[in-house]
Amino acid sequence: MRVTMLYFAAARERAGVSTETIELAEGATAAQALALACERHPALQAVATKLRIAVDQDFAQPDRKLRDGSEVALIPPVSGGIR
Amino acid sequence: MRVTMLYFAAARERAGVSTETIELAEGATAAQALALACERHPALQAVATKLRIAVDQDFAQPDRKLRDGSEVALIPPVSGGIR
Amino acid sequence: MNRIGPEPLDAEAPLREVGGTDCGAVVSFVGTVRSSNHGKAVVRLEYEAYPEMAVRVLDRICAEARERWGARVVIHHRTGSLDPGALSVVIAAAAPHRADAFEACRYAIEFLKKEAPIWKKEIYPDGTSWVGLGS
Amino acid sequence: MNRIGPEPLDAEAPLREVGGTDCGAVVSFVGTVRSSNHGKAVVRLEYEAYPEMAVRVLDRICAEARERWGARVVIHHRTGSLDPGALSVVIAAAAPHRADAFEACRYAIEFLKKEAPIWKKEIYPDGTSWVGLGS
């Protein structure tokens, strides 16, 4: 199945793209999408543990199952994170 | 000595005047000014215990000694009183 | 600068006065006349002040806010007859960080309501009442 | 209506949207770009958002504020390159009484800062940093 990956802020800069479509096996999870993103864009690896994942515009747990056409966004710490 | 009395809001309505000059004995206190005001304007009596007194634009205790030329204001409960 | 008077208030005027690139947060409070209070229709409000003393109280509030929260605070209060929807008071508090701006603004309106010699008479369809005195 | 986009913000626009004669109190928060942060000079900020999701988060904040404090809340957030002094976010919260308006406004900015997918890059004379990530 195909899912749309969205990269923002530091994740976008490290990935070098803001969006792309990736192929995943049927039943793949959000964590597997992140792992594939890190594989394609090794610079993401260093910040991977700090990223939250959103699926279809809601925060999702790593074990969230994806569907064909899902929109998966990598969400770095947001602007209020250090206050 | 002479002091200027100022009446505001409900005190003004009950006194029927907004300002007047009264004569007090040398060394008179804020409480004595209030007592004389109530004597001159008996309708003030009903609210007298709810009034605060300001002398020369600062809240003052009833035993505050007045001076010739003092400005004595009767301060009903202010607008945030019941919140 | 703090002001008390009969001129209609501009909600943004205190905001403009307190801003600056050293402050990342401005919190403002706007008090408006409600068309009812405790379920009773209010036709209008009449605000009366002891202006010279009230301005001194407002200046003291601002000095205290600067001291405690490093905040710049400006307060404008209206007097006279106000229809529902009209602005009665506008406060702006600016500080480098938002927690201080919120604290300073809240402090200013609470202190003002308790200590500033400003009175409010509610005019109902069938009578009037001085708020705080209950008569 | 909540908005996120590159247009310059008007500090009074959310105030105008939330007002009404049923509400006696409007508390607003204006966030501006400071010219320094933790003692470091800031040349400008760049705000980036995931706008579709961020608007959903803002709408959820407003629903929650209505539920918990009976408050009407409107949030405008800017994106793009902002110079010191520019407004990055404006929030207005209106409620019948001031305690609720303060609570709702504070809740809105705190929740936004923690949960809305909006990022801030600080541009220094000698480098850059994504706030929150530390790199």
Short mmCIF file of C-alpha atoms in Angstrom, two decimals:
data_model
loop_
_atom_site.label_atom_id
_atom_site.label_comp_id
_atom_site.label_asym_id
_atom_site.label_seq_id
_atom_site.Cartn_x
_atom_site.Cartn_y
_atom_site.Cartn_z
CA MET A 1 0.00 0.00 0.00
CA ARG A 2 1.07 3.61 -0.44
CA VAL A 3 1.14 6.26 2.25
CA THR A 4 2.01 9.93 2.00
CA MET A 5 4.84 11.02 4.27
CA LEU A 6 5.03 14.63 5.45
CA TYR A 7 8.22 16.07 6.94
CA PHE A 8 8.19 19.32 8.91
CA ALA A 9 10.73 21.72 10.34
CA ALA A 10 13.91 19.92 11.45
CA ALA A 11 12.59 16.65 10.02
CA ARG A 12 12.01 18.34 6.66
CA GLU A 13 15.50 19.79 6.64
CA ARG A 14 17.06 16.45 7.52
CA ALA A 15 14.96 14.48 5.04
CA GLY A 16 15.63 17.05 2.35
CA VAL A 17 12.02 16.76 1.17
CA SER A 18 8.74 17.99 2.59
CA THR A 19 6.56 15.20 1.21
CA GLU A 20 6.91 11.89 -0.58
CA THR A 21 4.95 8.71 -1.20
CA ILE A 22 6.31 5.45 0.19
CA GLU A 23 5.35 1.80 -0.31
CA LEU A 24 4.62 -0.29 2.76
CA ALA A 25 3.38 -3.83 3.28
CA GLU A 26 -0.31 -4.22 4.02
CA GLY A 27 -0.91 -3.80 7.77
CA ALA A 28 2.26 -1.77 8.40
CA THR A 29 2.37 0.50 11.43
CA ALA A 30 3.29 4.14 11.99
CA ALA A 31 6.58 2.96 13.53
CA GLN A 32 7.40 1.03 10.37
CA ALA A 33 6.74 4.13 8.26
CA LEU A 34 9.14 6.08 10.47
CA ALA A 35 11.75 3.32 10.19
CA LEU A 36 11.50 3.35 6.40
CA ALA A 37 11.79 7.16 6.38
CA CYS A 38 14.98 6.93 8.46
CA GLU A 39 16.35 4.32 6.09
CA ARG A 40 15.72 6.55 3.07
CA HIS A 41 16.98 9.69 4.85
CA PRO A 42 19.71 8.62 7.31
CA ALA A 43 20.04 12.16 8.73
CA LEU A 44 16.61 11.63 10.36
CA GLN A 45 18.02 8.87 12.54
CA ALA A 46 19.67 11.29 15.00
CA VAL A 47 16.34 12.92 15.91
CA ALA A 48 14.05 9.93 15.43
CA THR A 49 13.45 9.39 19.15
CA LYS A 50 12.28 13.00 19.49
CA LEU A 51 9.69 12.77 16.73
CA ARG A 52 6.00 12.27 17.32
CA ILE A 53 3.92 10.74 14.55
CA ALA A 54 0.59 12.01 13.30
CA VAL A 55 -1.65 9.85 11.13
CA ASP A 56 -4.34 11.63 9.15
CA GLN A 57 -3.80 14.80 11.18
CA ASP A 58 -4.04 13.31 14.67
CA PHE A 59 -1.23 12.22 16.94
CA ALA A 60 -0.92 8.43 16.83
CA GLN A 61 0.85 5.72 18.80
CA PRO A 62 3.75 3.92 17.09
CA ASP A 63 1.70 0.71 16.79
CA ARG A 64 -1.09 2.49 14.91
CA LYS A 65 -1.97 0.46 11.78
CA LEU A 66 -1.85 2.43 8.55
CA ARG A 67 -4.15 2.14 5.55
CA ASP A 68 -3.63 2.72 1.89
CA GLY A 69 -3.70 6.49 1.38
CA SER A 70 -2.86 7.36 5.01
CA GLU A 71 -1.13 10.69 5.61
CA VAL A 72 1.79 10.15 8.00
CA ALA A 73 3.52 13.23 9.41
CA LEU A 74 6.74 13.36 11.38
CA ILE A 75 6.30 15.96 14.13
CA PRO A 76 9.45 17.35 15.76
CA PRO A 77 9.13 18.97 19.20
CA VAL A 78 6.78 21.93 18.79
CA SER A 79 7.61 25.54 19.54
CA GLY A 80 6.56 25.51 23.19
CA GLY A 81 8.55 22.41 23.93
CA ILE A 82 11.28 23.95 26.04
CA ARG A 83 9.29 26.49 28.01
CA MET B 1 -9.86 74.24 60.85
CA ARG B 2 -11.57 73.66 57.55
CA VAL B 3 -11.55 70.46 55.55
CA THR B 4 -13.03 69.70 52.15
CA MET B 5 -15.50 66.84 52.15
CA LEU B 6 -16.03 64.83 48.97
CA TYR B 7 -19.03 62.56 48.52
CA PHE B 8 -19.15 59.93 45.80
CA ALA B 9 -21.71 57.59 44.28
CA ALA B 10 -24.28 56.43 46.87
CA ALA B 11 -22.76 58.80 49.46
CA ARG B 12 -23.14 61.72 47.05
CA GLU B 13 -26.75 60.82 46.35
CA ARG B 14 -27.54 60.52 50.05
CA ALA B 15 -25.69 63.71 51.01
CA GLY B 16 -27.30 65.61 48.15
CA VAL B 17 -23.98 67.36 47.47
CA SER B 18 -20.73 66.24 45.92
CA THR B 19 -18.44 68.53 47.89
CA GLU B 20 -18.60 70.97 50.79
CA THR B 21 -16.30 72.60 53.31
CA ILE B 22 -16.80 71.82 56.98
CA GLU B 23 -15.38 73.27 60.17
CA LEU B 24 -13.73 70.93 62.65
CA ALA B 25 -11.85 71.45 65.88
CA GLU B 26 -8.07 71.41 65.65
CA GLY B 27 -6.82 67.81 65.86
CA ALA B 28 -10.10 66.25 64.72
CA THR B 29 -9.97 62.78 63.17
CA ALA B 30 -11.35 61.27 59.98
CA ALA B 31 -14.04 59.56 62.07
CA GLN B 32 -15.13 62.92 63.44
CA ALA B 33 -15.42 64.32 59.94
CA LEU B 34 -17.60 61.36 59.00
CA ALA B 35 -19.75 61.86 62.11
CA LEU B 36 -20.27 65.52 61.27
CA ALA B 37 -21.17 64.62 57.67
CA CYS B 38 -23.79 62.18 58.95
CA GLU B 39 -25.18 64.82 61.25
CA ARG B 40 -25.53 67.29 58.39
CA HIS B 41 -26.90 64.68 55.97
CA PRO B 42 -28.86 62.14 58.04
CA ALA B 43 -29.48 59.90 55.00
CA LEU B 44 -25.77 59.00 55.15
CA GLN B 45 -26.26 57.34 58.52
CA ALA B 46 -27.74 54.14 57.02
CA VAL B 47 -24.61 53.43 54.98
CA ALA B 48 -21.99 54.94 57.29
CA THR B 49 -20.59 51.58 58.43
CA LYS B 50 -19.99 50.59 54.82
CA LEU B 51 -18.00 53.70 53.94
CA ARG B 52 -14.23 53.85 53.81
CA ILE B 53 -12.51 57.18 54.29
CA ALA B 54 -9.75 58.61 52.15
CA VAL B 55 -7.66 61.54 53.33
CA ASP B 56 -5.73 63.47 50.69
CA GLN B 57 -6.39 60.69 48.18
CA ASP B 58 -5.22 57.75 50.27
CA PHE B 59 -7.29 55.35 52.32
CA ALA B 60 -7.02 56.29 56.00
CA GLN B 61 -7.89 54.74 59.35
CA PRO B 62 -10.76 56.37 61.31
CA ASP B 63 -8.31 57.72 63.92
CA ARG B 64 -6.27 59.55 61.28
CA LYS B 65 -5.71 63.14 62.40
CA LEU B 66 -6.78 65.78 59.89
CA ARG B 67 -5.08 69.07 59.10
CA ASP B 68 -6.42 72.37 57.92
CA GLY B 69 -7.08 71.99 54.20
CA SER B 70 -7.31 68.19 54.24
CA GLU B 71 -9.41 66.57 51.52
CA VAL B 72 -11.66 63.94 53.12
CA ALA B 73 -13.56 61.61 50.79
CA LEU B 74 -16.30 59.17 51.72
CA ILE B 75 -15.74 56.01 49.68
CA PRO B 76 -18.70 53.62 49.33
CA PRO B 77 -17.97 49.99 48.40
CA VAL B 78 -16.27 50.06 45.00
CA SER B 79 -17.49 48.35 41.87
CA GLY B 80 -15.77 45.02 42.38
CA GLY B 81 -17.06 44.71 45.92
CA ILE B 82 -19.53 41.90 45.37
CA ARG B 83 -17.61 39.75 42.96
CA MET C 1 -0.16 56.26 30.74
CA ASN C 2 -3.08 55.39 33.00
CA ARG C 3 -6.27 57.32 32.30
CA ILE C 4 -9.74 57.67 33.77
CA GLY C 5 -12.37 59.71 31.99
CA PRO C 6 -15.52 59.90 29.92
CA GLU C 7 -13.94 59.35 26.49
CA PRO C 8 -14.85 56.05 24.76
CA LEU C 9 -12.08 53.48 25.14
CA ASP C 10 -9.98 51.98 22.38
CA ALA C 11 -9.29 48.30 23.11
CA GLU C 12 -5.96 48.47 21.38
CA ALA C 13 -4.55 51.70 22.80
CA PRO C 14 -3.01 50.18 25.96
CA LEU C 15 -1.62 47.32 23.84
CA ARG C 16 0.21 49.82 21.68
CA GLU C 17 1.62 51.58 24.73
CA VAL C 18 3.12 48.55 26.47
CA GLY C 19 4.63 46.71 23.49
CA GLY C 20 8.31 46.46 22.67
CA THR C 21 10.78 43.99 21.27
CA ASP C 22 11.98 43.11 24.78
CA CYS C 23 8.54 41.67 25.61
CA GLY C 24 7.35 38.46 23.99
CA ALA C 25 3.93 38.46 25.63
CA VAL C 26 1.14 40.97 26.03
CA VAL C 27 -1.98 39.99 27.94
CA SER C 28 -4.91 42.34 27.84
CA PHE C 29 -8.19 42.51 29.69
CA VAL C 30 -11.23 44.28 28.28
CA GLY C 31 -14.26 44.74 30.50
CA THR C 32 -17.53 45.44 28.73
CA VAL C 33 -21.05 46.24 29.88
CA ARG C 34 -23.26 43.16 29.87
CA SER C 35 -26.92 43.40 28.98
CA SER C 36 -27.86 41.41 32.08
CA ASN C 37 -26.42 40.69 35.52
CA HIS C 38 -27.56 37.86 37.78
CA GLY C 39 -30.46 37.34 35.38
CA LYS C 40 -31.62 40.96 35.57
CA ALA C 41 -31.81 43.09 32.41
CA VAL C 42 -29.39 46.03 32.53
CA VAL C 43 -30.36 49.07 30.44
CA ARG C 44 -27.06 50.84 31.02
CA LEU C 45 -24.33 51.42 33.58
CA GLU C 46 -23.18 54.66 35.10
CA TYR C 47 -19.57 54.75 36.22
CA GLU C 48 -18.44 57.39 38.67
CA ALA C 49 -14.87 57.88 39.87
CA TYR C 50 -12.80 59.90 42.27
CA PRO C 51 -10.41 60.48 39.40
CA GLU C 52 -7.37 61.98 41.17
CA MET C 53 -7.27 59.17 43.75
CA ALA C 54 -8.20 56.47 41.24
CA VAL C 55 -5.28 57.38 38.98
CA ARG C 56 -2.98 57.15 42.01
CA VAL C 57 -4.30 53.66 42.71
CA LEU C 58 -3.77 52.65 39.07
CA ASP C 59 -0.23 54.05 39.12
CA ARG C 60 0.46 52.05 42.27
CA ILE C 61 -0.82 48.89 40.56
CA CYS C 62 1.57 49.49 37.66
CA ALA C 63 4.54 50.08 39.96
CA GLU C 64 3.75 46.86 41.80
CA ALA C 65 3.44 44.91 38.54
CA ARG C 66 6.80 46.22 37.38
CA GLU C 67 8.36 45.24 40.69
CA ARG C 68 6.85 41.76 40.99
CA TRP C 69 6.71 40.55 37.38
CA GLY C 70 8.93 42.93 35.42
CA ALA C 71 5.79 43.88 33.54
CA ARG C 72 4.74 47.12 31.86
CA VAL C 73 1.05 47.72 32.59
CA VAL C 74 -1.27 50.41 31.24
CA ILE C 75 -4.87 50.88 32.43
CA HIS C 76 -7.64 52.95 30.85
CA HIS C 77 -10.98 53.24 32.67
CA ARG C 78 -14.09 54.96 31.44
CA THR C 79 -16.60 56.97 33.43
CA GLY C 80 -20.12 58.16 32.66
CA SER C 81 -23.10 56.45 31.09
CA LEU C 82 -22.32 53.23 29.20
CA ASP C 83 -24.66 51.16 27.05
CA PRO C 84 -24.39 47.34 26.88
CA GLY C 85 -21.39 46.36 24.78
CA ALA C 86 -19.42 49.51 25.64
CA LEU C 87 -15.90 49.11 27.04
CA SER C 88 -15.55 50.11 30.68
CA VAL C 89 -11.92 49.17 31.30
CA VAL C 90 -8.93 48.10 29.24
CA ILE C 91 -5.69 46.79 30.73
CA ALA C 92 -2.58 45.65 28.90
CA ALA C 93 0.38 43.93 30.55
CA ALA C 94 3.60 43.21 28.68
CA ALA C 95 6.43 41.03 29.95
CA PRO C 96 9.28 39.04 28.44
CA HIS C 97 7.46 35.76 29.22
CA ARG C 98 3.79 34.94 29.16
CA ALA C 99 3.34 33.64 32.71
CA ASP C 100 4.38 37.04 34.06
CA ALA C 101 2.16 38.92 31.63
CA PHE C 102 -0.86 36.82 32.68
CA GLU C 103 -0.12 37.28 36.39
CA ALA C 104 0.38 41.03 36.08
CA CYS C 105 -2.81 41.56 34.08
CA ARG C 106 -4.89 39.47 36.48
CA TYR C 107 -3.40 41.26 39.46
CA ALA C 108 -4.19 44.64 37.91
CA ILE C 109 -7.89 44.00 37.33
CA GLU C 110 -8.39 42.29 40.72
CA PHE C 111 -6.67 45.09 42.61
CA LEU C 112 -8.49 47.74 40.61
CA LYS C 113 -11.87 46.15 41.36
CA LYS C 114 -11.11 46.01 45.08
CA GLU C 115 -9.27 49.28 45.69
CA ALA C 116 -9.81 51.86 42.96
CA PRO C 117 -12.45 54.45 43.91
CA ILE C 118 -14.69 53.78 40.94
CA TRP C 119 -18.39 53.03 41.33
CA LYS C 120 -20.91 51.39 39.09
CA LYS C 121 -24.65 52.01 39.13
CA GLU C 122 -26.79 49.51 37.28
CA ILE C 123 -29.85 50.96 35.59
CA TYR C 124 -32.68 48.40 35.20
CA PRO C 125 -35.98 48.89 33.39
CA ASP C 126 -37.57 49.38 36.83
CA GLY C 127 -34.93 50.87 39.10
CA THR C 128 -31.24 51.33 39.89
CA SER C 129 -28.61 49.87 42.20
CA TRP C 130 -25.07 50.81 43.24
CA VAL C 131 -23.04 47.66 42.73
CA GLY C 132 -21.29 46.64 45.92
CA LEU C 133 -23.61 48.50 48.21
CA GLY C 134 -26.76 46.58 47.39
CA SER C 135 -28.94 49.69 47.47
CA MET D 1 -12.63 31.56 13.14
CA ASN D 2 -9.23 30.09 13.84
CA ARG D 3 -6.58 30.81 11.23
CA ILE D 4 -2.98 29.87 10.49
CA GLY D 5 -1.14 31.52 7.65
CA PRO D 6 1.49 33.96 6.44
CA GLU D 7 -0.66 37.13 6.58
CA PRO D 8 0.40 39.70 9.22
CA LEU D 9 -1.79 39.50 12.32
CA ASP D 10 -4.16 42.17 13.60
CA ALA D 11 -4.06 42.22 17.41
CA GLU D 12 -7.67 43.33 17.58
CA ALA D 13 -9.26 40.96 15.03
CA PRO D 14 -9.87 38.05 17.45
CA LEU D 15 -11.20 40.55 20.04
CA ARG D 16 -13.80 41.72 17.55
CA GLU D 17 -14.84 38.17 16.77
CA VAL D 18 -15.45 36.98 20.33
CA GLY D 19 -17.20 40.03 21.78
CA GLY D 20 -20.86 40.29 22.61
CA THR D 21 -23.17 41.84 25.18
CA ASP D 22 -23.49 38.49 27.00
CA CYS D 23 -19.76 38.58 27.84
CA GLY D 24 -18.40 41.08 30.34
CA ALA D 25 -14.78 40.06 29.99
CA VAL D 26 -12.41 39.51 27.11
CA VAL D 27 -8.84 38.41 27.81
CA SER D 28 -6.40 38.41 24.96
CA PHE D 29 -2.91 37.12 24.51
CA VAL D 30 -0.52 38.54 21.93
CA GLY D 31 2.77 36.79 21.33
CA THR D 32 5.49 38.83 19.66
CA VAL D 33 8.99 38.11 18.44
CA ARG D 34 11.61 39.19 20.96
CA SER D 35 14.93 40.57 19.83
CA SER D 36 16.75 38.20 22.18
CA ASN D 37 16.16 34.85 23.85
CA HIS D 38 18.18 33.53 26.78
CA GLY D 39 20.57 36.42 26.22
CA LYS D 40 21.18 35.57 22.57
CA ALA D 41 20.39 38.13 19.86
CA VAL D 42 17.61 36.95 17.54
CA VAL D 43 17.65 38.39 14.02
CA ARG D 44 14.29 36.89 13.07
CA LEU D 45 12.08 33.85 13.58
CA GLU D 46 10.75 31.45 11.02
CA TYR D 47 7.48 29.77 11.86
CA GLU D 48 6.46 26.64 10.03
CA ALA D 49 3.16 24.80 10.51
CA TYR D 50 1.33 21.67 9.48
CA PRO D 51 -1.64 23.90 8.83
CA GLU D 52 -4.44 21.36 8.34
CA MET D 53 -3.60 19.55 11.57
CA ALA D 54 -2.78 22.74 13.47
CA VAL D 55 -6.20 24.22 12.72
CA ARG D 56 -7.79 21.00 14.00
CA VAL D 57 -5.81 21.38 17.25
CA LEU D 58 -6.91 25.01 17.58
CA ASP D 59 -10.53 24.08 16.94
CA ARG D 60 -10.27 21.43 19.65
CA ILE D 61 -8.86 24.01 22.07
CA CYS D 62 -11.83 26.27 21.39
CA ALA D 63 -14.36 23.47 21.87
CA GLU D 64 -12.71 22.57 25.17
CA ALA D 65 -12.76 26.22 26.33
CA ARG D 66 -16.45 26.48 25.52
CA GLU D 67 -17.15 23.28 27.43
CA ARG D 68 -15.08 24.06 30.52
CA TRP D 69 -15.46 27.84 30.92
CA GLY D 70 -18.38 28.80 28.68
CA ALA D 71 -15.85 30.88 26.77
CA ARG D 72 -15.68 31.89 23.12
CA VAL D 73 -12.08 31.64 21.96
CA VAL D 74 -10.53 32.66 18.64
CA ILE D 75 -6.89 31.98 17.71
CA HIS D 76 -4.85 33.43 14.84
CA HIS D 77 -1.31 32.17 14.28
CA ARG D 78 1.17 33.44 11.78
CA THR D 79 3.70 31.45 9.75
CA GLY D 80 6.74 32.49 7.75
CA SER D 81 9.59 34.86 8.47
CA LEU D 82 8.96 37.32 11.35
CA ASP D 83 11.12 40.24 12.44
CA PRO D 84 11.46 41.25 16.11
CA GLY D 85 8.27 43.02 17.22
CA ALA D 86 6.04 41.14 14.76
CA LEU D 87 2.99 39.33 16.13
CA SER D 88 3.22 35.54 15.98
CA VAL D 89 -0.03 34.59 17.71
CA VAL D 90 -3.16 36.35 18.92
CA ILE D 91 -5.78 34.71 21.12
CA ALA D 92 -8.98 36.24 22.46
CA ALA D 93 -11.24 34.60 25.03
CA ALA D 94 -14.61 36.05 25.99
CA ALA D 95 -16.75 34.90 28.90
CA PRO D 96 -19.49 36.36 31.06
CA HIS D 97 -17.06 36.69 34.01
CA ARG D 98 -13.40 37.53 34.06
CA ALA D 99 -12.04 34.49 35.93
CA ASP D 100 -13.33 32.22 33.15
CA ALA D 101 -11.96 34.47 30.42
CA PHE D 102 -8.49 34.43 32.03
CA GLU D 103 -8.55 30.65 32.50
CA ALA D 104 -9.69 30.00 28.95
CA CYS D 105 -7.08 32.29 27.40
CA ARG D 106 -4.27 30.81 29.45
CA TYR D 107 -5.39 27.28 28.66
CA ALA D 108 -5.47 28.10 24.94
CA ILE D 109 -1.89 29.39 24.72
CA GLU D 110 -0.47 26.63 26.93
CA PHE D 111 -2.22 23.87 24.97
CA LEU D 112 -1.26 25.46 21.66
CA LYS D 113 2.42 25.65 22.67
CA LYS D 114 2.44 21.99 23.70
CA GLU D 115 0.27 20.34 21.06
CA ALA D 116 -0.17 22.43 17.92
CA PRO D 117 2.18 21.33 15.11
CA ILE D 118 3.86 24.70 14.70
CA TRP D 119 7.63 25.09 14.77
CA LYS D 120 9.88 28.02 15.39
CA LYS D 121 13.38 28.46 14.06
CA GLU D 122 15.49 31.15 15.66
CA ILE D 123 17.88 32.93 13.33
CA TYR D 124 20.95 34.35 15.13
CA PRO D 125 23.69 36.50 13.66
CA ASP D 126 25.85 33.35 13.57
CA GLY D 127 23.51 30.40 13.11
CA THR D 128 20.05 28.93 13.56
CA SER D 129 18.18 26.65 15.96
CA TRP D 130 14.84 24.86 15.96
CA VAL D 131 13.25 25.77 19.29
CA GLY D 132 12.36 22.65 21.25
CA LEU D 133 14.78 20.39 19.45
CA GLY D 134 17.94 22.14 20.50
CA SER D 135 19.59 21.71 17.12
#
